[in-house]
Coordinates of C-alpha atoms in Angstrom, one line a residue:
Chain A
M1 CA -39.6 56.1 29.4
A2 CA -37.5 59.2 28.6
A3 CA -33.7 58.8 28.8
H4 CA -33.0 61.9 30.8
Y5 CA -34.6 63.8 33.7
V6 CA -33.2 67.2 34.5
A7 CA -34.4 69.4 37.4
V8 CA -35.0 73.1 36.8
I9 CA -35.0 74.9 40.2
G10 CA -35.5 78.5 41.3
A11 CA -37.8 80.8 43.1
G12 CA -41.5 80.4 42.9
S13 CA -42.4 84.1 42.9
D14 CA -40.9 87.6 42.4
V15 CA -38.7 86.4 39.6
A16 CA -37.4 89.1 37.1
P17 CA -38.9 88.7 33.6
A18 CA -35.5 88.1 32.1
L19 CA -34.9 85.2 34.4
L20 CA -38.3 83.8 33.6
A21 CA -37.5 84.0 29.9
E22 CA -34.2 82.1 30.6
A23 CA -36.1 79.4 32.6
E24 CA -38.7 79.0 29.8
E25 CA -35.9 78.6 27.2
V26 CA -34.2 76.0 29.5
G27 CA -37.4 74.0 29.6
A28 CA -37.8 74.3 25.9
A29 CA -34.3 73.2 25.1
L30 CA -34.6 70.3 27.5
A31 CA -37.7 69.2 25.8
R32 CA -36.1 69.4 22.4
R33 CA -33.4 67.1 23.7
G34 CA -36.1 64.6 24.8
A35 CA -35.4 65.2 28.5
I36 CA -38.2 65.3 31.1
V37 CA -38.3 68.5 33.1
V38 CA -38.4 67.9 36.8
C39 CA -39.4 70.7 39.2
G40 CA -41.2 71.7 42.4
G41 CA -44.4 72.1 40.4
L42 CA -45.2 75.7 41.5
G43 CA -44.9 79.1 39.9
G44 CA -42.0 81.4 39.0
V45 CA -39.0 79.6 37.5
M46 CA -40.8 76.2 37.9
A47 CA -43.8 77.3 35.8
A48 CA -41.7 79.0 33.2
A49 CA -39.6 75.9 32.7
C50 CA -42.7 73.8 32.4
R51 CA -44.3 76.2 30.0
G52 CA -41.2 76.1 27.8
A53 CA -41.1 72.3 27.8
D54 CA -44.8 72.0 27.2
A55 CA -44.6 74.3 24.2
E56 CA -42.1 71.9 22.6
G57 CA -44.2 68.8 23.4
G58 CA -42.0 67.7 26.3
L59 CA -43.1 66.1 29.5
T60 CA -42.9 67.7 32.9
L61 CA -42.9 66.3 36.4
G62 CA -44.0 68.6 39.3
I63 CA -43.1 67.4 42.8
L64 CA -45.3 69.6 45.0
P65 CA -44.7 70.4 48.7
G66 CA -48.4 70.2 49.6
D67 CA -50.9 67.5 49.3
D68 CA -53.2 69.3 46.9
R69 CA -52.5 68.5 43.3
S70 CA -54.3 71.5 42.1
A71 CA -51.5 73.7 43.3
A72 CA -49.5 72.6 40.3
N73 CA -48.8 75.1 37.5
A74 CA -50.8 74.6 34.3
W75 CA -47.9 73.1 32.4
V76 CA -47.2 70.2 34.7
T77 CA -47.8 66.9 32.9
V78 CA -47.7 64.7 35.9
A79 CA -47.9 66.0 39.5
V80 CA -46.9 64.3 42.7
A81 CA -48.6 65.9 45.7
T82 CA -46.1 64.9 48.4
G83 CA -47.3 66.7 51.5
L84 CA -43.7 66.7 52.6
G85 CA -43.1 70.5 52.6
E86 CA -39.6 71.4 51.9
L87 CA -38.5 67.9 52.2
R88 CA -39.8 67.4 48.7
N89 CA -36.7 69.3 47.6
G90 CA -34.8 66.2 48.1
L91 CA -37.1 64.2 45.8
V92 CA -36.7 66.9 43.1
V93 CA -33.0 66.3 43.3
R94 CA -33.2 62.5 43.5
S95 CA -35.5 62.2 40.5
A96 CA -33.1 64.0 38.3
E97 CA -29.6 63.2 37.0
A98 CA -28.6 66.9 36.7
V99 CA -29.9 70.2 38.0
I100 CA -30.1 73.6 36.4
A101 CA -30.5 76.4 39.0
V102 CA -32.0 79.7 37.7
A103 CA -31.4 82.3 40.4
G104 CA -33.2 81.1 43.5
E105 CA -33.2 81.6 47.2
Y106 CA -32.9 79.4 50.2
G107 CA -35.0 76.5 48.9
T108 CA -33.0 76.5 45.7
L109 CA -29.8 76.5 47.7
S110 CA -30.9 73.4 49.7
E111 CA -31.5 71.6 46.4
I112 CA -28.1 72.7 45.0
A113 CA -26.4 71.4 48.1
L114 CA -28.3 68.1 48.0
A115 CA -27.4 67.6 44.3
L116 CA -23.7 68.3 44.9
K117 CA -23.8 66.0 47.9
A118 CA -25.2 63.3 45.7
G119 CA -22.5 64.0 43.1
K120 CA -24.9 65.2 40.4
R121 CA -24.0 67.9 37.9
V122 CA -25.3 71.3 39.0
V123 CA -25.5 74.1 36.4
G124 CA -26.2 77.7 37.6
L125 CA -27.8 80.5 35.6
G126 CA -27.4 83.6 37.8
S127 CA -27.7 81.4 40.8
W128 CA -25.8 80.8 44.1
K129 CA -22.0 80.8 43.7
I130 CA -21.2 77.6 45.5
P131 CA -18.0 75.6 44.8
G132 CA -19.1 72.8 42.4
V133 CA -21.8 74.7 40.6
V134 CA -20.9 75.1 37.0
A135 CA -21.9 78.6 35.7
A136 CA -23.7 78.9 32.4
G137 CA -24.1 82.1 30.4
S138 CA -27.3 81.2 28.6
A139 CA -30.1 78.7 28.7
Q140 CA -28.6 76.8 25.7
E141 CA -25.3 76.6 27.4
A142 CA -27.0 75.4 30.7
V143 CA -28.7 72.6 28.9
T144 CA -25.6 71.5 27.1
L145 CA -23.7 71.5 30.3
A146 CA -26.4 69.6 32.1
L147 CA -26.8 66.9 29.4
G148 CA -23.5 66.9 27.8
T149 CA -23.3 65.2 24.4
R150 CA -25.6 62.4 25.5
D151 CA -28.6 61.7 23.4
Chain B
M1 CA -40.2 67.4 77.6
A2 CA -37.2 69.7 77.3
A3 CA -38.0 73.2 76.4
H4 CA -35.4 73.6 73.7
Y5 CA -34.1 71.5 70.8
V6 CA -31.0 72.8 69.0
A7 CA -29.4 71.0 66.0
V8 CA -25.7 70.8 65.8
I9 CA -24.6 70.1 62.2
G10 CA -21.4 69.6 60.5
A11 CA -19.2 67.0 58.7
G12 CA -19.2 63.3 59.7
S13 CA -15.6 62.7 59.1
D14 CA -12.3 64.3 58.4
V15 CA -13.0 67.1 60.8
A16 CA -10.0 69.0 62.3
P17 CA -9.4 68.4 66.1
A18 CA -10.0 72.0 66.9
L19 CA -13.4 71.9 65.3
L20 CA -14.3 68.7 67.1
A21 CA -13.4 70.4 70.4
E22 CA -15.7 73.3 69.5
A23 CA -18.5 70.9 68.6
E24 CA -18.0 69.1 71.9
E25 CA -18.2 72.3 73.9
V26 CA -21.3 73.4 71.9
G27 CA -23.0 70.1 73.0
A28 CA -21.9 70.6 76.6
A29 CA -23.1 74.2 76.7
L30 CA -26.4 73.2 75.2
A31 CA -26.8 70.5 77.8
R32 CA -26.0 72.9 80.6
R33 CA -28.8 75.1 79.3
G34 CA -31.2 72.1 79.4
A35 CA -31.5 71.9 75.6
I36 CA -31.7 68.6 73.7
V37 CA -29.0 68.3 71.1
V38 CA -30.4 67.2 67.7
C39 CA -28.1 65.9 65.1
G40 CA -27.6 63.4 62.2
G41 CA -26.5 60.7 64.6
L42 CA -23.2 59.8 62.9
G43 CA -19.6 60.7 63.6
G44 CA -17.4 63.8 63.4
V45 CA -19.1 67.0 64.5
M46 CA -22.3 65.0 65.3
A47 CA -20.5 62.6 67.6
A48 CA -18.5 65.4 69.3
A49 CA -21.6 67.4 70.1
C50 CA -23.3 64.3 71.5
R51 CA -20.3 63.5 73.6
G52 CA -20.3 66.9 75.0
A53 CA -23.9 66.9 75.8
D54 CA -23.8 63.4 77.3
A55 CA -20.9 64.4 79.6
E56 CA -23.2 67.1 81.0
G57 CA -26.1 64.7 81.5
G58 CA -28.0 66.1 78.5
L59 CA -30.2 64.3 76.1
T60 CA -29.3 63.8 72.4
L61 CA -31.4 62.9 69.4
G62 CA -29.7 61.2 66.4
I63 CA -31.7 61.2 63.2
L64 CA -29.9 58.7 61.0
P65 CA -29.9 58.5 57.2
G66 CA -29.9 54.7 57.2
D67 CA -32.4 52.2 58.6
D68 CA -29.9 50.6 61.0
R69 CA -29.9 52.1 64.5
S70 CA -26.6 50.7 65.3
A71 CA -24.9 53.3 63.1
A72 CA -25.6 55.9 65.7
N73 CA -22.6 57.2 67.7
A74 CA -22.2 56.1 71.2
W75 CA -23.5 59.3 72.8
V76 CA -26.9 59.3 71.1
T77 CA -29.7 58.9 73.7
V78 CA -32.5 58.3 71.3
A79 CA -32.0 57.3 67.7
V80 CA -34.3 57.5 64.8
A81 CA -33.4 55.2 61.9
T82 CA -35.1 57.0 59.1
G83 CA -33.9 55.1 56.0
L84 CA -34.5 58.5 54.2
G85 CA -30.9 59.1 53.2
E86 CA -30.1 62.8 52.9
L87 CA -33.7 63.7 53.1
R88 CA -33.3 63.1 56.8
N89 CA -31.5 66.5 56.9
G90 CA -34.8 68.1 56.6
L91 CA -36.0 66.3 59.7
V92 CA -33.0 67.4 61.7
V93 CA -33.9 70.9 60.8
R94 CA -37.6 70.5 61.5
S95 CA -37.0 69.0 64.9
A96 CA -34.9 72.0 66.1
E97 CA -35.8 75.6 66.8
A98 CA -32.2 76.7 66.0
V99 CA -29.2 75.4 64.2
I100 CA -25.5 75.6 65.0
A101 CA -23.3 74.7 62.0
V102 CA -19.7 73.7 62.8
A103 CA -17.8 73.8 59.5
G104 CA -19.4 71.3 57.3
E105 CA -19.8 70.4 53.7
Y106 CA -22.7 70.0 51.2
G107 CA -24.9 68.1 53.6
T108 CA -24.4 70.8 56.2
L109 CA -25.2 73.4 53.5
S110 CA -28.5 71.8 52.7
E111 CA -29.5 71.9 56.4
I112 CA -28.4 75.6 56.7
A113 CA -30.5 76.4 53.6
L114 CA -33.5 74.5 54.9
A115 CA -33.3 76.2 58.3
L116 CA -33.1 79.6 56.8
K117 CA -36.0 78.8 54.5
A118 CA -38.0 77.9 57.5
G119 CA -37.1 81.2 59.3
K120 CA -35.0 79.5 62.0
R121 CA -31.9 81.0 63.6
V122 CA -28.7 79.6 62.1
V123 CA -25.4 80.2 63.8
G124 CA -22.1 79.4 62.1
L125 CA -18.8 78.4 63.7
G126 CA -16.3 78.4 60.8
S127 CA -19.0 77.2 58.5
W128 CA -20.5 78.3 55.2
K129 CA -20.9 82.1 54.7
I130 CA -24.4 82.4 53.5
P131 CA -26.5 85.6 54.0
G132 CA -28.6 85.0 57.1
V133 CA -26.1 82.8 59.0
V134 CA -25.0 84.5 62.2
A135 CA -21.3 84.0 62.7
A136 CA -20.0 83.1 66.2
G137 CA -16.5 83.3 67.5
S138 CA -16.7 80.5 70.1
A139 CA -18.9 77.6 71.2
Q140 CA -20.2 79.6 74.1
E141 CA -21.2 82.5 71.8
A142 CA -22.8 80.1 69.4
V143 CA -25.0 78.7 72.1
T144 CA -26.0 82.1 73.4
L145 CA -26.8 83.2 69.9
A146 CA -28.9 80.1 69.3
L147 CA -30.8 80.1 72.5
G148 CA -30.8 83.8 73.3
T149 CA -31.7 84.7 76.9
R150 CA -34.4 82.1 77.0
D151 CA -34.5 79.7 79.8
Chain C
M1 CA -28.0 53.9 73.9
A2 CA -30.8 51.6 75.0
A3 CA -30.6 48.1 73.6
H4 CA -34.3 47.8 72.4
Y5 CA -36.8 50.1 70.8
V6 CA -40.5 48.9 70.7
A7 CA -43.3 50.8 69.1
V8 CA -46.6 51.0 70.8
I9 CA -49.3 52.0 68.3
G10 CA -53.0 52.5 68.6
A11 CA -55.7 55.2 68.2
G12 CA -55.1 58.8 69.4
S13 CA -58.5 59.4 70.7
D14 CA -61.8 57.7 71.7
V15 CA -60.0 54.8 73.3
A16 CA -61.8 52.7 76.0
P17 CA -60.4 53.1 79.5
A18 CA -59.6 49.5 79.7
L19 CA -57.4 49.7 76.6
L20 CA -55.7 52.8 77.9
A21 CA -54.9 50.9 81.0
E22 CA -53.4 48.1 78.9
A23 CA -51.3 50.6 76.9
E24 CA -50.0 52.2 80.1
E25 CA -49.0 48.9 81.5
V26 CA -47.3 48.0 78.1
G27 CA -45.3 51.2 78.4
A28 CA -44.4 50.5 82.0
A29 CA -43.4 46.9 81.3
L30 CA -41.2 48.0 78.4
A31 CA -39.5 50.6 80.5
R32 CA -38.8 48.0 83.3
R33 CA -37.1 45.9 80.5
G34 CA -35.0 48.9 79.6
A35 CA -36.6 49.4 76.2
I36 CA -37.4 52.8 74.7
V37 CA -41.0 53.3 73.8
V38 CA -41.5 54.6 70.3
C39 CA -44.9 56.1 69.3
G40 CA -46.6 58.6 67.2
G41 CA -46.3 61.1 70.0
L42 CA -49.9 62.2 70.3
G43 CA -52.8 61.1 72.7
G44 CA -54.9 58.1 73.4
V45 CA -52.8 54.8 73.3
M46 CA -49.7 56.8 72.5
A47 CA -50.0 59.0 75.6
A48 CA -50.9 56.1 77.8
A49 CA -47.9 54.1 76.7
C50 CA -45.6 57.1 77.3
R51 CA -47.1 57.8 80.7
G52 CA -46.5 54.2 81.8
A53 CA -42.9 54.3 80.6
D54 CA -42.3 57.6 82.2
A55 CA -43.6 56.4 85.5
E56 CA -41.0 53.7 85.5
G57 CA -38.1 56.1 84.5
G58 CA -38.1 54.9 80.9
L59 CA -37.4 57.0 77.8
T60 CA -40.0 57.6 75.1
L61 CA -39.7 58.8 71.5
G62 CA -42.6 60.6 69.9
I63 CA -42.6 60.8 66.2
L64 CA -45.1 63.4 65.4
P65 CA -47.1 63.9 62.2
G66 CA -47.0 67.7 62.3
D67 CA -44.1 70.1 62.5
D68 CA -45.1 71.5 65.9
R69 CA -43.3 69.8 68.7
S70 CA -45.7 71.2 71.2
A71 CA -48.3 68.7 70.0
A72 CA -46.4 65.9 71.8
N73 CA -48.1 64.4 74.8
A74 CA -46.5 65.4 78.2
W75 CA -44.7 62.1 78.6
V76 CA -42.7 62.2 75.5
T77 CA -39.0 62.4 76.4
V78 CA -37.8 63.3 72.9
A79 CA -40.0 64.5 70.1
V80 CA -39.4 64.5 66.4
A81 CA -41.7 67.0 64.6
T82 CA -41.7 65.4 61.1
G83 CA -44.3 67.4 59.3
L84 CA -44.7 64.2 57.2
G85 CA -48.4 63.6 58.1
E86 CA -49.2 59.9 58.0
L87 CA -45.9 59.1 56.3
R88 CA -44.5 59.4 59.7
N89 CA -46.1 56.0 60.5
G90 CA -43.3 54.5 58.5
L91 CA -40.7 56.1 60.6
V92 CA -42.4 54.8 63.8
V93 CA -42.1 51.3 62.4
R94 CA -38.5 51.8 61.1
S95 CA -37.3 53.1 64.4
A96 CA -38.5 50.0 66.3
E97 CA -37.5 46.4 66.2
A98 CA -40.9 45.2 67.3
V99 CA -44.4 46.7 67.4
I100 CA -47.2 46.3 69.9
A101 CA -50.6 47.3 68.6
V102 CA -53.3 48.2 71.1
A103 CA -56.6 48.2 69.3
G104 CA -56.3 51.0 66.6
E105 CA -57.9 52.1 63.4
Y106 CA -56.6 52.7 59.9
G107 CA -53.4 54.5 60.9
T108 CA -52.6 51.6 63.1
L109 CA -53.3 49.1 60.4
S110 CA -50.9 50.9 58.1
E111 CA -48.2 50.5 60.7
I112 CA -49.0 46.9 61.3
A113 CA -48.7 46.2 57.5
L114 CA -45.4 48.1 57.2
A115 CA -43.9 46.3 60.1
L116 CA -44.9 42.9 58.7
K117 CA -43.6 43.9 55.4
A118 CA -40.3 44.7 57.0
G119 CA -40.3 41.3 58.7
K120 CA -40.7 42.8 62.3
R121 CA -42.5 41.1 65.1
V122 CA -46.0 42.5 65.5
V123 CA -48.0 41.8 68.7
G124 CA -51.7 42.7 68.9
L125 CA -53.7 43.5 72.0
G126 CA -57.3 43.6 70.9
S127 CA -56.1 44.9 67.5
W128 CA -56.5 44.1 63.8
K129 CA -56.6 40.4 63.0
I130 CA -54.1 40.2 60.2
P131 CA -52.1 37.1 59.4
G132 CA -48.7 37.5 61.0
V133 CA -49.9 39.5 64.0
V134 CA -49.3 37.5 67.2
A135 CA -52.2 38.0 69.6
A136 CA -51.4 38.7 73.3
G137 CA -53.8 38.4 76.1
S138 CA -52.3 40.9 78.4
A139 CA -49.9 43.7 78.5
Q140 CA -47.2 41.6 80.1
E141 CA -47.6 38.9 77.5
A142 CA -47.4 41.5 74.8
V143 CA -44.1 42.7 76.1
T144 CA -42.7 39.3 76.5
L145 CA -43.8 38.4 72.9
A146 CA -42.3 41.6 71.6
L147 CA -38.9 41.4 73.4
G148 CA -38.6 37.6 73.9
T149 CA -36.0 36.6 76.4
R150 CA -33.5 39.2 75.2
D151 CA -32.1 41.5 77.8
Chain D
M1 CA -52.9 68.2 33.5
A2 CA -55.2 65.2 33.6
A3 CA -58.2 65.5 35.7
H4 CA -57.9 62.2 37.7
Y5 CA -55.2 60.2 39.2
V6 CA -55.9 56.7 40.4
A7 CA -53.5 54.4 42.0
V8 CA -53.3 50.8 41.1
I9 CA -51.7 48.8 43.8
G10 CA -50.8 45.1 44.3
A11 CA -47.9 42.7 44.5
G12 CA -44.8 43.2 42.5
S13 CA -44.1 39.5 41.8
D14 CA -45.7 36.1 42.0
V15 CA -49.0 37.3 40.7
A16 CA -51.4 34.9 39.1
P17 CA -51.9 35.4 35.4
A18 CA -55.6 36.1 35.8
L19 CA -54.9 38.8 38.3
L20 CA -52.3 40.3 36.0
A21 CA -54.9 40.4 33.2
E22 CA -57.3 42.1 35.6
A23 CA -54.6 44.7 36.5
E24 CA -53.9 45.4 32.8
E25 CA -57.6 45.9 32.0
V26 CA -57.8 48.2 35.0
G27 CA -54.9 50.3 33.6
A28 CA -56.5 50.3 30.1
A29 CA -59.9 51.3 31.4
L30 CA -58.4 54.1 33.5
A31 CA -56.5 55.4 30.4
R32 CA -59.7 55.4 28.3
R33 CA -61.3 57.5 31.0
G34 CA -58.4 59.9 30.8
A35 CA -57.0 59.1 34.2
I36 CA -53.3 58.9 35.0
V37 CA -52.3 55.6 36.5
V38 CA -50.2 56.0 39.7
C39 CA -48.3 53.0 41.0
G40 CA -45.2 51.9 42.8
G41 CA -43.4 51.6 39.4
L42 CA -42.2 48.0 39.7
G43 CA -43.3 44.7 38.3
G44 CA -46.3 42.4 38.8
V45 CA -49.6 44.3 39.2
M46 CA -47.9 47.6 38.8
A47 CA -46.3 46.7 35.5
A48 CA -49.5 45.2 34.2
A49 CA -51.5 48.3 35.1
C50 CA -48.9 50.5 33.3
R51 CA -48.9 48.3 30.3
G52 CA -52.7 48.5 30.0
A53 CA -52.7 52.2 30.3
D54 CA -49.8 52.7 27.9
A55 CA -51.5 50.5 25.2
E56 CA -54.4 53.0 25.4
G57 CA -52.2 56.0 25.1
G58 CA -52.5 56.9 28.8
L59 CA -49.9 58.4 31.1
T60 CA -48.5 56.5 34.0
L61 CA -46.6 57.7 37.1
G62 CA -44.2 55.2 38.9
I63 CA -43.2 56.2 42.4
L64 CA -40.3 53.9 43.1
P65 CA -38.9 52.8 46.5
G66 CA -35.3 53.0 45.5
D67 CA -33.2 55.9 44.1
D68 CA -32.5 54.2 40.8
R69 CA -34.9 55.2 38.1
S70 CA -33.9 52.3 35.8
A71 CA -35.8 50.0 38.2
A72 CA -39.1 51.3 36.7
N73 CA -41.1 49.0 34.5
A74 CA -41.0 49.7 30.8
W75 CA -44.5 51.3 30.7
V76 CA -43.9 54.0 33.3
T77 CA -44.2 57.4 31.5
V78 CA -42.7 59.4 34.4
A79 CA -40.7 57.9 37.2
V80 CA -39.9 59.3 40.7
A81 CA -36.9 57.6 42.3
T82 CA -37.7 58.4 45.9
G83 CA -35.1 56.4 47.8
L84 CA -37.8 56.2 50.6
G85 CA -38.3 52.5 50.6
E86 CA -41.7 51.5 51.7
L87 CA -42.4 55.0 52.9
R88 CA -43.0 55.7 49.2
N89 CA -46.3 53.9 49.6
G90 CA -47.6 56.9 51.3
L91 CA -46.8 59.1 48.3
V92 CA -48.5 56.6 46.0
V93 CA -51.7 57.1 48.1
R94 CA -51.3 60.9 48.4
S95 CA -50.9 61.3 44.7
A96 CA -54.1 59.6 43.9
E97 CA -57.7 60.5 44.5
A98 CA -58.8 56.8 44.6
V99 CA -57.1 53.5 44.9
I100 CA -57.7 50.1 43.2
A101 CA -56.1 47.2 44.9
V102 CA -55.6 44.1 42.9
A103 CA -54.8 41.2 45.4
G104 CA -51.7 42.3 47.2
E105 CA -49.7 41.6 50.3
Y106 CA -48.5 43.6 53.3
G107 CA -47.2 46.6 51.2
T108 CA -50.6 46.8 49.5
L109 CA -52.3 46.6 52.8
S110 CA -50.3 49.5 54.1
E111 CA -51.5 51.5 51.1
I112 CA -55.1 50.5 51.6
A113 CA -54.9 51.6 55.3
L114 CA -53.3 54.9 54.4
A115 CA -55.9 55.6 51.7
L116 CA -58.8 54.8 54.1
K117 CA -57.3 56.9 56.8
A118 CA -57.1 59.8 54.3
G119 CA -60.7 59.2 53.4
K120 CA -60.1 58.2 49.9
R121 CA -62.1 55.6 47.9
V122 CA -60.5 52.2 47.9
V123 CA -61.7 49.5 45.5
G124 CA -60.6 45.9 45.9
L125 CA -60.3 43.3 43.2
G126 CA -59.6 40.0 45.0
S127 CA -57.7 42.0 47.7
W128 CA -57.7 42.5 51.5
K129 CA -61.1 42.4 53.1
I130 CA -60.9 45.5 55.3
P131 CA -64.0 47.4 56.3
G132 CA -64.2 50.4 54.0
V133 CA -62.8 48.7 50.9
V134 CA -65.4 48.4 48.2
A135 CA -65.3 45.1 46.5
A136 CA -65.5 45.0 42.6
G137 CA -66.2 42.0 40.5
S138 CA -64.3 43.1 37.4
A139 CA -61.8 45.6 36.2
Q140 CA -64.5 47.6 34.5
E141 CA -66.5 47.7 37.7
A142 CA -63.4 48.7 39.7
V143 CA -62.7 51.6 37.5
T144 CA -66.3 52.8 37.6
L145 CA -66.4 52.5 41.4
A146 CA -63.1 54.4 41.6
L147 CA -64.0 57.3 39.2
G148 CA -67.8 57.3 39.6
T149 CA -69.6 59.1 36.9
R150 CA -67.0 61.9 36.9
D151 CA -65.4 62.9 33.5

């Protein structure tokens, strides 16, 4: 079992190409560190992070809102079809020890809030400015802030 | 079955007396309108809102994070011991058609975000300033904003 | 807050009239004992139990599978629209200290199993014969078995 | 993403060695068919099935009741720390297209019932005799019954 699980959260659609590239690099950097990428399993930032991790041979966990596993993006290694709707956001947060938010809207905000409530490290890349969120200037910095110097 | 369910959310402890008084008046005003007060069932803002509703003969629904019903505050009419932890925040939001946030911290923020994501009306009384939250200047105004002119 | 919460579980449709009458009497007897009737909020056995409780001035809690509160039967005092699908069965069980099963199919069986797993008293009226389920011969006996001599 | 997800369910402790050997062979046979083994992530039958799958290079998904990932058995590839308690049983069932029950107690029975309710194939190896459960005489037969002739 991998040592670290980090959630990468953000919007599922209408994401600017530059942000998608950031999310993909976040996923890749996490995989290179041996971390499992946890996400909501759908498109946009989630798919980009999974694609990045997959390209580096990493594992990805997609925790889907619906009960149909086929909704998962193509780079999800293991999918959980929860059927919980937005309540699955809480499972994304619980399954991870740190969270990296790439931009994002209300769903992302709910995950940021739940992670901060649980005392988990939350790193933001162009995301909600909420007290407690640590801002990163690049994908690499985000991953370093999320994982620290742990192996 | 009551026509309207409105969630009153906010911190469970360390709440300033003036805010507790607001929360109590919100609960009372909701009860006078015939609405059921939905909350997380614990102390602070939740207890104040329930106390206000109870004093007006209203019904209150407490959706608890733990699996022990006895944790509910004394003014909860019907308690649901979910054992879901903070994921119960999502059920508080789902059970209500509108949300009134009185101050609040990260848990409250997660509920605000989930309610906005679901397209529900969110009214804030000295709470988080998030785009989409409608600010109210008093308990009465908060209830009017939450329920509108509906009966 | 009422002292006792008892779940009444069973099929939501295609229930024989004699079983519906039993469920209604179970609800009525629980209400006369001051207990809150917890159920899945829909039709069949659930509606009959709520109707019985309501006729005696009791309170009923309907924990719905969908996220639309209007699906609750007309005798639900307070409804929780969970949007959890069949996972809400676990909340029905958690919210109650004892369970009375009136006939029922697979959904009911899942609730019986979860209640037994949690060490709760499960009383059956013409329901699944599972080791640990206490069989009752009448609605009155079922309620006495569920609540014991507690007030 | 693997084509098939099959849940292997059963008791987490006090399991007879012969049943553990069956569970391990079920996991191994599933992995050889390319299926992901879904389970509750803990010991007993769950650990045995994961061990078998892992030995064949298969992937395993452990959906834990608690919120501490370190409770997962050593052969879980990806763990979800749900914090939902026994409600996570419903997620085990939802995540799989078929279920193989090896012996098991009340928790297993709740999963069998939820799977049958959802119309999923349930295969039993020395497990609960519930109408709808298809009995298998060996691990190989159980896997064939669960997956059919699908690739």
